């Protein structure tokens, strides 16, 4: 697989003019920081209001360079809004946001040159074929035509789309469109790749293929910001992640740390127990009832095995706890809004 073009940036960026010691918020609303402490993204009291509605509510987080960082949360949590502020598509209402040390309020053109974007909605040009979608996109970044052509061919190869290079966009499957958008996002050789639900609607083969590509990009030190509703995806791809709800960050950390911190390591699920209360057990076992399912969390499976016989007339499953358990615990298992 040829991906050499990624490591050969055609554009040289100057250091941010505001690169001074420490992360400071100066009077002029301009963040300053030392090159030694530069992060891929820094959000400080970041807020977005649409009219009176607060979509993102004074959140703070840092994405380290080269890490794979996840945004999880129910529908409407504020993930896309946060991402759109990062790639300068949506202006922030208040707070501070730096991308590779540049301030989204003042340095939009610098940031746009450094960031690759996979938006939540497919927005390919339906009037162009596959290769021309990439070539036309390259013009926004003033990449010379010959170089753009080479890069486009390499990226089609990287994303497994070479056979489709002359196909009209409308004739692509959903998974192929998604892969083409990822290829397009890489045309400007970004330092930071922002992917808003890149694998929604993809079959498991395509999803796993895309995960492999993202791991390869991460190995090449590209910072990855990823939103997803697939907990397995977050657990396998993200070094750290935030769980958001209603514009706030509920939890931030490494997937396994979040699991250990918020739910015990093992869980017994017991199904179809409508109307019954969970059994009371040893102090280390935490019982939760959600709908017709009981969940018993415990630090070791031995604490849970006695329960299996007590529920012998029900379907049950003893398994390691996972990020989905954390997500459901923090955001509410029974919500539908
Ligand atoms: N342009 C807009 N005007 C008004 N409200 C908006 C706008 N964009 C988003 N919102 C609202 O802001 C909130 C957060 O939306 P956002 O798209 O960021 O959520 P999300 O976490 O990405 O959700 P999903 O998982 O469904 O994609 C929602 O209540 C949404 O309706
Ligand atoms: Mg979204």
PDB file of C-alpha atoms in Angstrom, residues 1-4 6 66-68 118 152-163 175-176 178-186 190 193 195 198-199 202 204-226 233 236-238:
ATOM      1  CA  UNK A   1       0.000   0.000   0.000  1.00  0.00           C
ATOM      2  CA  UNK A   2       1.509   3.308  -1.049  1.00  0.00           C
ATOM      3  CA  UNK A   3       0.978   6.206   1.267  1.00  0.00           C
ATOM      4  CA  UNK A   4       4.265   8.011   0.870  1.00  0.00           C
ATOM      5  CA  UNK A   6       1.241  11.768   3.246  1.00  0.00           C
ATOM      6  CA  UNK A  66      -0.796  12.359  17.278  1.00  0.00           C
ATOM      7  CA  UNK A  67      -3.497  10.934  19.494  1.00  0.00           C
ATOM      8  CA  UNK A  68      -6.784   9.457  18.460  1.00  0.00           C
ATOM      9  CA  UNK A 118     -15.087  14.189   7.062  1.00  0.00           C
ATOM     10  CA  UNK A 152      -5.430  11.562  -5.679  1.00  0.00           C
ATOM     11  CA  UNK A 153      -4.268   8.314  -7.267  1.00  0.00           C
ATOM     12  CA  UNK A 154      -2.384   7.326  -4.119  1.00  0.00           C
ATOM     13  CA  UNK A 155      -5.340   8.105  -1.912  1.00  0.00           C
ATOM     14  CA  UNK A 156      -7.706   6.131  -4.109  1.00  0.00           C
ATOM     15  CA  UNK A 157      -5.292   3.238  -3.785  1.00  0.00           C
ATOM     16  CA  UNK A 158      -5.076   3.757  -0.007  1.00  0.00           C
ATOM     17  CA  UNK A 159      -8.865   3.744   0.316  1.00  0.00           C
ATOM     18  CA  UNK A 160      -9.384   0.849  -2.104  1.00  0.00           C
ATOM     19  CA  UNK A 161     -11.196   2.932  -4.714  1.00  0.00           C
ATOM     20  CA  UNK A 162      -8.836   2.782  -7.674  1.00  0.00           C
ATOM     21  CA  UNK A 163     -11.268   0.690  -9.706  1.00  0.00           C
ATOM     22  CA  UNK A 175     -19.535   2.804   1.922  1.00  0.00           C
ATOM     23  CA  UNK A 176     -17.629   3.907  -1.181  1.00  0.00           C
ATOM     24  CA  UNK A 178     -17.669   7.473   2.839  1.00  0.00           C
ATOM     25  CA  UNK A 179     -14.257   6.170   1.787  1.00  0.00           C
ATOM     26  CA  UNK A 180     -14.036   8.803  -0.941  1.00  0.00           C
ATOM     27  CA  UNK A 181     -14.761  11.520   1.610  1.00  0.00           C
ATOM     28  CA  UNK A 182     -11.940  10.211   3.792  1.00  0.00           C
ATOM     29  CA  UNK A 183      -9.646  10.245   0.740  1.00  0.00           C
ATOM     30  CA  UNK A 184     -10.742  13.801  -0.007  1.00  0.00           C
ATOM     31  CA  UNK A 185     -10.060  14.834   3.596  1.00  0.00           C
ATOM     32  CA  UNK A 186      -6.477  13.631   3.156  1.00  0.00           C
ATOM     33  CA  UNK A 190      -3.670  17.343   7.145  1.00  0.00           C
ATOM     34  CA  UNK A 193      -8.200  14.714  10.722  1.00  0.00           C
ATOM     35  CA  UNK A 195     -14.168  12.544  11.251  1.00  0.00           C
ATOM     36  CA  UNK A 198     -17.196   8.184   9.504  1.00  0.00           C
ATOM     37  CA  UNK A 199     -18.578   4.650   9.651  1.00  0.00           C
ATOM     38  CA  UNK A 202     -21.223   0.923   6.740  1.00  0.00           C
ATOM     39  CA  UNK A 204     -18.757  -4.549   9.160  1.00  0.00           C
ATOM     40  CA  UNK A 205     -16.177  -5.318   6.435  1.00  0.00           C
ATOM     41  CA  UNK A 206     -15.986  -1.716   5.279  1.00  0.00           C
ATOM     42  CA  UNK A 207     -15.964  -0.471   8.858  1.00  0.00           C
ATOM     43  CA  UNK A 208     -13.056  -2.704   9.808  1.00  0.00           C
ATOM     44  CA  UNK A 209     -11.200  -1.677   6.631  1.00  0.00           C
ATOM     45  CA  UNK A 210     -11.669   1.964   7.541  1.00  0.00           C
ATOM     46  CA  UNK A 211     -10.449   1.292  11.073  1.00  0.00           C
ATOM     47  CA  UNK A 212      -7.258  -0.187   9.571  1.00  0.00           C
ATOM     48  CA  UNK A 213      -6.758   2.950   7.484  1.00  0.00           C
ATOM     49  CA  UNK A 214      -7.289   5.177  10.512  1.00  0.00           C
ATOM     50  CA  UNK A 215      -4.789   3.151  12.529  1.00  0.00           C
ATOM     51  CA  UNK A 216      -2.299   3.550   9.699  1.00  0.00           C
ATOM     52  CA  UNK A 217      -2.842   7.324   9.698  1.00  0.00           C
ATOM     53  CA  UNK A 218      -2.394   7.420  13.441  1.00  0.00           C
ATOM     54  CA  UNK A 219       0.902   5.561  13.085  1.00  0.00           C
ATOM     55  CA  UNK A 220       1.893   8.395  10.782  1.00  0.00           C
ATOM     56  CA  UNK A 221       1.312  10.835  13.637  1.00  0.00           C
ATOM     57  CA  UNK A 222      -1.850  12.366  12.216  1.00  0.00           C
ATOM     58  CA  UNK A 223      -4.082  13.531  15.046  1.00  0.00           C
ATOM     59  CA  UNK A 224      -7.519  11.989  14.731  1.00  0.00           C
ATOM     60  CA  UNK A 225     -10.753  13.372  16.165  1.00  0.00           C
ATOM     61  CA  UNK A 226     -13.603  10.992  15.701  1.00  0.00           C
ATOM     62  CA  UNK A 233     -15.206   1.643  17.411  1.00  0.00           C
ATOM     63  CA  UNK A 236     -10.684   0.066  19.654  1.00  0.00           C
ATOM     64  CA  UNK A 237      -9.614   3.311  17.958  1.00  0.00           C
ATOM     65  CA  UNK A 238      -9.473   6.035  20.581  1.00  0.00           C
TER      66      UNK A 238
END
